[in-house]
Tab-separated table of C-alpha atoms and ligand atoms in Angstrom:
chain	number	residue	atom	x	y	z
N	26	MET	CA	-9.036	1.205	22.631
N	27	HIS	CA	-5.975	0.010	20.759
N	28	ASP	CA	-6.188	-3.513	22.188
N	29	ILE	CA	-9.915	-3.848	21.637
N	30	VAL	CA	-9.550	-2.762	18.018
N	31	SER	CA	-6.539	-4.996	17.439
N	32	ASP	CA	-8.314	-7.952	19.006
N	33	ALA	CA	-11.350	-7.369	16.821
N	34	ILE	CA	-9.441	-7.183	13.553
N	35	SER	CA	-6.400	-9.338	14.100
N	36	PRO	CA	-7.708	-12.905	13.726
N	37	GLN	CA	-9.541	-11.994	10.518
N	38	LEU	CA	-6.582	-9.994	9.173
N	39	GLU	CA	-4.200	-12.791	10.110
N	40	GLN	CA	-6.300	-15.291	8.188
N	41	LEU	CA	-6.522	-13.081	5.100
N	42	ARG	CA	-2.802	-12.356	5.282
N	43	ALA	CA	-2.051	-16.065	5.419
N	44	GLU	CA	-4.248	-16.717	2.361
N	45	VAL	CA	-2.516	-13.915	0.473
N	46	ASP	CA	0.919	-15.272	1.387
N	47	VAL	CA	0.070	-18.776	0.161
N	48	SER	CA	-1.040	-17.327	-3.181
N	49	LEU	CA	1.973	-15.003	-3.494
N	50	ASP	CA	4.212	-17.981	-2.877
N	51	ARG	CA	2.475	-20.003	-5.607
N	52	TYR	CA	2.561	-17.150	-8.099
N	53	THR	CA	6.333	-16.849	-7.814
N	54	GLU	CA	7.295	-20.533	-7.906
N	55	PHE	CA	7.938	-20.335	-11.686
N	56	SER	CA	8.435	-23.853	-12.928
N	57	ASP	CA	9.389	-22.475	-16.378
N	58	ASP	CA	12.179	-20.271	-17.688
N	59	CYS	CA	12.683	-17.612	-14.987
N	60	PRO	CA	16.402	-17.212	-14.124
N	61	GLU	CA	17.006	-18.462	-10.580
N	62	LYS	CA	18.583	-15.245	-9.289
N	63	LEU	CA	15.636	-13.207	-10.539
N	64	ARG	CA	13.147	-15.627	-8.996
N	65	LEU	CA	14.971	-15.460	-5.662
N	66	ALA	CA	15.083	-11.639	-5.699
N	67	MET	CA	11.382	-11.361	-6.530
N	68	ARG	CA	10.437	-13.756	-3.748
N	69	TYR	CA	12.878	-12.149	-1.303
N	70	SER	CA	11.068	-8.817	-1.533
N	71	LEU	CA	7.527	-9.970	-2.202
N	72	LEU	CA	7.352	-12.585	0.557
N	73	ALA	CA	9.244	-10.499	3.136
N	74	PRO	CA	7.244	-9.839	6.295
N	75	GLY	CA	4.935	-6.949	5.446
N	76	LYS	CA	1.524	-6.061	6.809
N	77	ARG	CA	-0.264	-7.010	3.541
N	78	LEU	CA	-2.566	-4.085	4.186
N	79	ARG	CA	-3.402	-3.387	0.545
N	80	PRO	CA	-4.354	-6.981	-0.359
N	81	CYS	CA	-6.478	-7.119	2.796
N	82	LEU	CA	-8.234	-3.949	1.618
N	83	VAL	CA	-9.053	-5.642	-1.721
N	84	LEU	CA	-10.488	-8.675	0.069
N	85	LEU	CA	-12.412	-6.703	2.713
N	86	ALA	CA	-13.840	-4.358	0.054
N	87	SER	CA	-15.248	-7.363	-1.797
N	88	GLU	CA	-16.768	-8.662	1.419
N	89	ALA	CA	-18.142	-5.205	2.262
N	90	CYS	CA	-20.015	-5.409	-1.056
N	91	GLY	CA	-21.582	-8.716	-0.036
N	92	GLN	CA	-19.277	-11.187	-1.806
N	93	HIS	CA	-16.898	-13.827	-0.514
N	94	HIS	CA	-13.293	-12.665	-0.723
N	95	ALA	CA	-11.961	-15.725	-2.622
N	96	PRO	CA	-12.591	-14.470	-6.204
N	97	ALA	CA	-10.715	-11.268	-5.329
N	98	LEU	CA	-7.548	-13.103	-4.217
N	99	PRO	CA	-5.688	-12.752	-7.571
N	100	ALA	CA	-6.330	-8.979	-7.541
N	101	ALA	CA	-5.204	-8.789	-3.908
N	102	CYS	CA	-1.934	-10.500	-4.892
N	103	ALA	CA	-1.547	-8.219	-7.910
N	104	VAL	CA	-1.820	-5.124	-5.716
N	105	GLU	CA	0.814	-6.510	-3.339
N	106	MET	CA	3.100	-7.195	-6.338
N	107	VAL	CA	2.796	-3.584	-7.517
N	108	HIS	CA	3.425	-2.439	-3.933
N	109	ALA	CA	6.534	-4.662	-3.654
N	110	TYR	CA	7.830	-3.391	-7.008
N	111	SER	CA	7.364	0.224	-5.879
N	112	LEU	CA	9.230	-0.463	-2.627
N	113	ILE	CA	12.154	-2.152	-4.420
N	114	HIS	CA	12.504	0.729	-6.875
N	115	ASP	CA	11.894	3.376	-4.208
N	116	ASP	CA	14.776	1.930	-2.153
N	117	LEU	CA	17.298	2.108	-5.025
N	118	PRO	CA	20.295	4.468	-4.750
N	119	ALA	CA	18.841	6.682	-7.504
N	120	MET	CA	15.630	7.082	-5.470
N	121	ASP	CA	15.499	7.021	-1.665
N	122	ASP	CA	18.687	4.985	-1.275
N	123	ASP	CA	17.556	2.822	1.640
N	124	ASP	CA	19.452	-0.119	3.124
N	125	ILE	CA	16.695	-1.759	5.168
N	126	ARG	CA	13.140	-2.645	4.196
N	127	ARG	CA	10.739	-4.819	6.145
N	128	GLY	CA	13.462	-5.498	8.683
N	129	GLN	CA	15.920	-6.938	6.205
N	130	PRO	CA	18.463	-5.604	3.680
N	131	THR	CA	16.798	-3.943	0.692
N	132	CYS	CA	16.698	-5.924	-2.535
N	133	HIS	CA	19.667	-4.115	-4.112
N	134	LYS	CA	21.723	-4.631	-0.934
N	135	GLN	CA	20.901	-8.329	-0.706
N	136	PHE	CA	21.435	-8.949	-4.435
N	137	ASP	CA	22.680	-6.063	-6.612
N	138	GLU	CA	21.225	-2.993	-8.242
N	139	ALA	CA	20.577	-4.504	-11.659
N	140	THR	CA	18.856	-7.529	-10.128
N	141	ALA	CA	16.698	-5.290	-7.940
N	142	ILE	CA	15.598	-3.210	-10.936
N	143	LEU	CA	14.721	-6.363	-12.858
N	144	ALA	CA	12.922	-7.973	-9.895
N	145	GLY	CA	10.755	-4.841	-9.603
N	146	ASP	CA	10.055	-4.838	-13.345
N	147	ALA	CA	9.108	-8.510	-13.290
N	148	LEU	CA	6.788	-8.095	-10.276
N	149	LEU	CA	4.989	-5.250	-12.030
N	150	ALA	CA	4.442	-7.377	-15.136
N	151	LEU	CA	3.379	-10.372	-13.037
N	152	ALA	CA	0.665	-8.272	-11.372
N	153	PHE	CA	-1.041	-7.691	-14.714
N	154	GLN	CA	-0.560	-11.309	-15.770
N	155	VAL	CA	-2.228	-12.606	-12.617
N	156	ILE	CA	-5.300	-10.401	-13.034
N	157	ALA	CA	-5.634	-11.256	-16.733
N	158	GLN	CA	-5.360	-14.996	-16.178
N	159	ASP	CA	-7.091	-15.598	-12.848
N	160	LEU	CA	-10.049	-13.277	-12.377
N	161	PRO	CA	-13.338	-15.112	-12.887
N	162	SER	CA	-14.715	-12.887	-15.654
N	163	PRO	CA	-12.811	-11.329	-18.591
N	164	ILE	CA	-14.904	-8.142	-18.392
N	165	THR	CA	-14.049	-7.701	-14.713
N	166	ALA	CA	-10.419	-8.494	-15.505
N	167	VAL	CA	-10.227	-5.755	-18.157
N	168	ARG	CA	-11.779	-3.213	-15.770
N	169	CYS	CA	-9.284	-4.155	-13.069
N	170	LEU	CA	-6.343	-4.063	-15.483
N	171	HIS	CA	-7.369	-0.591	-16.577
N	172	GLU	CA	-7.672	0.657	-12.983
N	173	LEU	CA	-4.331	-0.837	-11.951
N	174	ALA	CA	-2.544	0.491	-15.056
N	175	LEU	CA	-3.847	3.995	-14.323
N	176	THR	CA	-2.639	3.733	-10.731
N	177	ALA	CA	0.801	2.402	-11.617
N	178	GLY	CA	1.377	4.921	-14.391
N	179	ALA	CA	2.657	8.405	-15.181
N	180	CYS	CA	-0.228	10.326	-13.645
N	181	SER	CA	-0.230	8.398	-10.389
N	182	LEU	CA	2.522	6.255	-8.798
N	183	VAL	CA	5.363	7.030	-11.174
N	184	GLY	CA	4.246	10.650	-11.560
N	185	GLY	CA	3.940	10.965	-7.775
N	186	GLN	CA	7.467	9.647	-7.366
N	187	MET	CA	8.716	12.163	-9.936
N	188	ALA	CA	6.925	15.002	-8.118
N	189	ASP	CA	8.331	13.758	-4.820
N	190	LEU	CA	11.909	13.776	-6.160
N	191	THR	CA	11.435	17.223	-7.674
N	192	ALA	CA	9.997	18.601	-4.431
N	193	GLU	CA	13.000	17.655	-2.294
N	194	PHE	CA	14.336	20.679	-0.422
N	195	SER	CA	11.595	22.931	-1.817
N	196	ASN	CA	9.019	24.757	0.278
N	197	LEU	CA	5.868	22.715	0.518
N	198	ASP	CA	2.652	23.333	2.401
N	199	ALA	CA	0.210	20.712	3.708
N	200	GLU	CA	-1.741	20.770	0.435
N	201	ASP	CA	1.373	20.084	-1.673
N	202	LEU	CA	2.328	17.255	0.650
N	203	ALA	CA	-1.166	15.758	0.456
N	204	ALA	CA	-1.081	16.011	-3.365
N	205	ILE	CA	2.141	13.978	-3.533
N	206	HIS	CA	0.853	11.323	-1.140
N	207	ARG	CA	-2.474	11.177	-2.981
N	208	ARG	CA	-0.647	9.977	-6.096
N	209	LYS	CA	1.466	7.436	-4.234
N	210	THR	CA	0.145	5.896	-1.009
N	211	GLY	CA	-3.382	7.215	-1.564
N	212	ALA	CA	-3.638	5.848	-5.093
N	213	MET	CA	-2.578	2.367	-3.984
N	214	PHE	CA	-5.153	2.335	-1.189
N	215	ARG	CA	-7.885	3.601	-3.517
N	216	VAL	CA	-7.210	1.070	-6.252
N	217	SER	CA	-7.181	-1.752	-3.699
N	218	LEU	CA	-10.688	-0.827	-2.570
N	219	ARG	CA	-11.957	-0.181	-6.086
N	220	LEU	CA	-10.733	-3.578	-7.338
N	221	GLY	CA	-12.508	-5.314	-4.449
N	222	GLY	CA	-15.727	-3.482	-5.298
N	223	ILE	CA	-15.437	-4.130	-9.039
N	224	ILE	CA	-14.859	-7.856	-8.529
N	225	ALA	CA	-17.910	-7.986	-6.247
N	226	GLU	CA	-19.871	-6.250	-9.039
N	227	ALA	CA	-20.894	-3.514	-6.629
N	228	PRO	CA	-22.983	-0.545	-7.787
N	229	ALA	CA	-21.110	2.632	-8.707
N	230	GLU	CA	-22.125	4.475	-5.533
N	231	HIS	CA	-20.616	1.751	-3.365
N	232	ILE	CA	-17.389	1.810	-5.367
N	233	ASP	CA	-17.321	5.603	-4.992
N	234	ALA	CA	-17.763	5.275	-1.223
N	235	LEU	CA	-14.945	2.720	-1.050
N	236	ASP	CA	-12.791	5.015	-3.159
N	237	THR	CA	-13.282	7.949	-0.785
N	238	TYR	CA	-12.648	5.683	2.214
N	239	GLY	CA	-9.377	4.628	0.499
N	240	GLU	CA	-8.327	8.192	-0.168
N	241	LYS	CA	-8.877	9.271	3.430
N	242	LEU	CA	-7.360	6.136	4.917
N	243	GLY	CA	-4.335	6.430	2.615
N	244	LEU	CA	-3.605	9.918	3.865
N	245	ALA	CA	-4.171	8.905	7.496
N	246	PHE	CA	-1.788	5.975	6.923
N	247	GLN	CA	0.864	8.313	5.554
N	248	ILE	CA	0.516	10.661	8.515
N	249	THR	CA	0.851	7.780	10.993
N	250	ASP	CA	3.858	6.559	9.005
N	251	ASP	CA	5.502	9.972	9.405
N	252	LEU	CA	4.569	9.961	13.102
N	253	LEU	CA	6.155	6.546	13.631
N	254	ASP	CA	9.263	7.915	11.996
N	255	VAL	CA	9.647	10.870	14.403
N	256	ASP	CA	8.714	8.677	17.350
N	257	GLY	CA	6.865	11.310	19.377
N	258	ASP	CA	9.404	14.125	18.949
N	259	GLU	CA	7.126	17.018	19.912
N	260	ALA	CA	9.754	19.482	18.721
N	261	ALA	CA	9.455	18.184	15.169
N	262	VAL	CA	7.396	21.059	13.855
N	263	GLY	CA	9.111	23.302	11.317
N	264	LYS	CA	11.998	20.896	10.854
N	265	ARG	CA	12.850	18.219	8.359
N	266	VAL	CA	12.848	15.219	10.664
N	267	GLY	CA	12.993	11.434	10.624
N	268	LYS	CA	14.566	9.067	8.119
N	269	ASP	CA	13.552	11.263	5.166
N	270	ALA	CA	15.248	14.370	6.543
N	271	ASP	CA	18.570	13.705	4.815
N	272	GLN	CA	16.784	13.778	1.487
N	273	GLY	CA	15.168	17.088	2.354
N	274	LYS	CA	11.697	15.572	2.532
N	275	LEU	CA	9.056	17.309	4.535
N	276	THR	CA	6.752	15.203	6.675
N	277	TYR	CA	3.455	15.891	8.464
N	278	PRO	CA	4.979	16.205	11.951
N	279	GLY	CA	7.593	18.505	10.401
N	280	LEU	CA	4.866	20.638	8.902
N	281	LEU	CA	2.094	20.505	11.493
N	282	GLY	CA	3.722	19.203	14.671
N	283	VAL	CA	3.076	15.859	16.325
N	284	ALA	CA	-0.184	16.710	18.137
N	285	GLU	CA	-1.855	18.310	15.116
N	286	SER	CA	-0.727	15.435	12.875
N	287	ARG	CA	-2.268	12.918	15.292
N	288	LYS	CA	-5.493	14.923	15.296
N	289	ARG	CA	-5.578	15.083	11.513
N	290	ALA	CA	-5.034	11.326	11.140
N	291	ALA	CA	-7.843	10.613	13.631
N	292	THR	CA	-10.209	12.971	11.813
N	293	LEU	CA	-9.449	11.337	8.471
N	294	VAL	CA	-10.064	7.863	9.890
N	295	GLY	CA	-13.390	9.019	11.344
N	296	GLU	CA	-14.405	10.464	7.971
N	297	ALA	CA	-13.295	7.297	6.177
N	298	CYS	CA	-15.498	5.160	8.438
N	299	ASP	CA	-18.472	7.517	8.002
N	300	VAL	CA	-18.336	7.403	4.237
N	301	ILE	CA	-18.752	3.625	4.050
N	302	GLY	CA	-21.660	3.713	6.489
N	303	ASN	CA	-24.114	3.120	3.640
N	304	LEU	CA	-22.600	-0.314	2.968
N	305	GLY	CA	-24.033	-1.566	6.260
N	306	GLU	CA	-22.679	-4.230	8.593
N	307	SER	CA	-20.607	-5.970	5.940
N	308	ALA	CA	-18.279	-2.952	6.047
N	309	THR	CA	-17.546	-3.313	9.776
N	310	PRO	CA	-14.161	-5.034	9.203
N	311	LEU	CA	-13.097	-2.025	7.093
N	312	ASN	CA	-13.982	0.207	10.053
N	313	HIS	CA	-11.838	-1.956	12.292
N	314	LEU	CA	-9.008	-1.899	9.788
N	315	ALA	CA	-9.108	1.901	9.670
N	316	ARG	CA	-8.839	2.087	13.483
N	317	PHE	CA	-5.998	-0.428	13.317
N	318	VAL	CA	-4.124	1.855	10.881
N	319	LEU	CA	-4.516	4.745	13.297
N	320	ALA	CA	-3.256	2.728	16.260
N	321	ARG	CA	-0.533	0.783	14.436
N	322	ASN	CA	2.978	0.731	15.791
N	323	GLN	CA	4.828	-0.634	12.716
C	402	GRG	C1	7.450	3.717	-8.930
C	402	GRG	C2	9.668	3.953	-7.772
C	402	GRG	C3	8.221	4.065	-7.748
C	402	GRG	C4	7.659	4.496	-6.637
C	402	GRG	C5	6.227	4.685	-6.549
C	402	GRG	C6	4.298	4.120	-3.880
C	402	GRG	C7	5.664	4.613	-4.165
C	402	GRG	C8	5.895	5.462	-5.330
C	402	GRG	C9	6.692	4.272	-3.401
C	402	GRG	C10	6.521	3.412	-2.246
C	402	GRG	C11	7.571	3.705	-1.297
C	402	GRG	C12	7.120	4.343	-0.055
C	402	GRG	C13	8.162	4.403	0.993
C	402	GRG	C14	5.907	4.845	0.104
C	402	GRG	C15	5.428	5.458	1.334
C	402	GRG	C16	4.330	4.625	1.857
C	402	GRG	C17	4.802	3.548	2.742
C	402	GRG	C18	5.094	3.866	4.138
C	402	GRG	C19	4.944	2.341	2.283
C	402	GRG	C20	5.190	1.180	3.165
C	402	GRG	O1	3.948	0.574	3.312
C	402	GRG	P1	3.614	-0.445	4.473
C	402	GRG	O2	3.933	0.155	5.793
C	402	GRG	O3	4.693	-1.562	4.164
C	402	GRG	O4	2.223	-0.946	4.274
C	402	GRG	P2	4.612	-3.137	4.363
C	402	GRG	O5	6.060	-3.551	4.405
C	402	GRG	O6	3.882	-3.440	5.646
C	402	GRG	O7	3.904	-3.669	3.150
């Protein structure tokens, strides 16, 4: 099934990814006053080889609502900029203290800590600039800015990170873990889908369906991410395992075991696909993308 799904989604995803990358490159050329080291650090992290899953979700959500994806491209780039900022800051010594991201040294390792902090800050600001300046309608732009600000802020991404740091080495259950991921990974998936729907001027019930799809897919993504980290270690249950173990972070395989985690991710993906059923055939690529997330190996 993996190959069939990958074959079905890959050429379309590859094309969308390439379009996103061209735009990300243009948005960070900066012919004006940006200091060269800052420009290089922003581009180093933003253009590094990532899956571009969130921008693809923006574009596919717009298409699922019957619109061409092109008008949603600035919002797709904005979401990737917020994602890149969150990765740079998450990798810092004061946070997760990671050395490698996307197969290359993390931003603070390649440059220095101060530059990495500033590159993240500048990417976050650029995300809002791009939406404000390049979405076709000012009303749509304001709606998208509001949604993205809510997602990036104290009650979502930043708050989720705070809760995550506070929870280290404490006793969590599956609900607590889901609540943390809902504010981080889940929120980014949801806003990606919502922005696509808003730009396509979709009715509220379609945006709600996309939102629920995003919530379920985000959690499934996080579970598969934890599974990739333990690499099939069936004995993972009850232990703090994988790259996050040193920081005392609990993961799904640690909490539920590998088999149950796999089952839960598959159930969530099935539910995600069901909920967008009312969008009809135009939502088929989102179904394929969800299966791709389940079967992914990176
Ligand atoms: C504001 C500091 C700060 C953090 C916000 C969202 C978040 C909280 C942090 C992101 C860091 C992180 C490791 C989140 C877990 C989700 C995850 C596995 C992200 C990586 O996403 P992929 O696999 O990455 O889509 P690519 O490189 O493909 O884009």
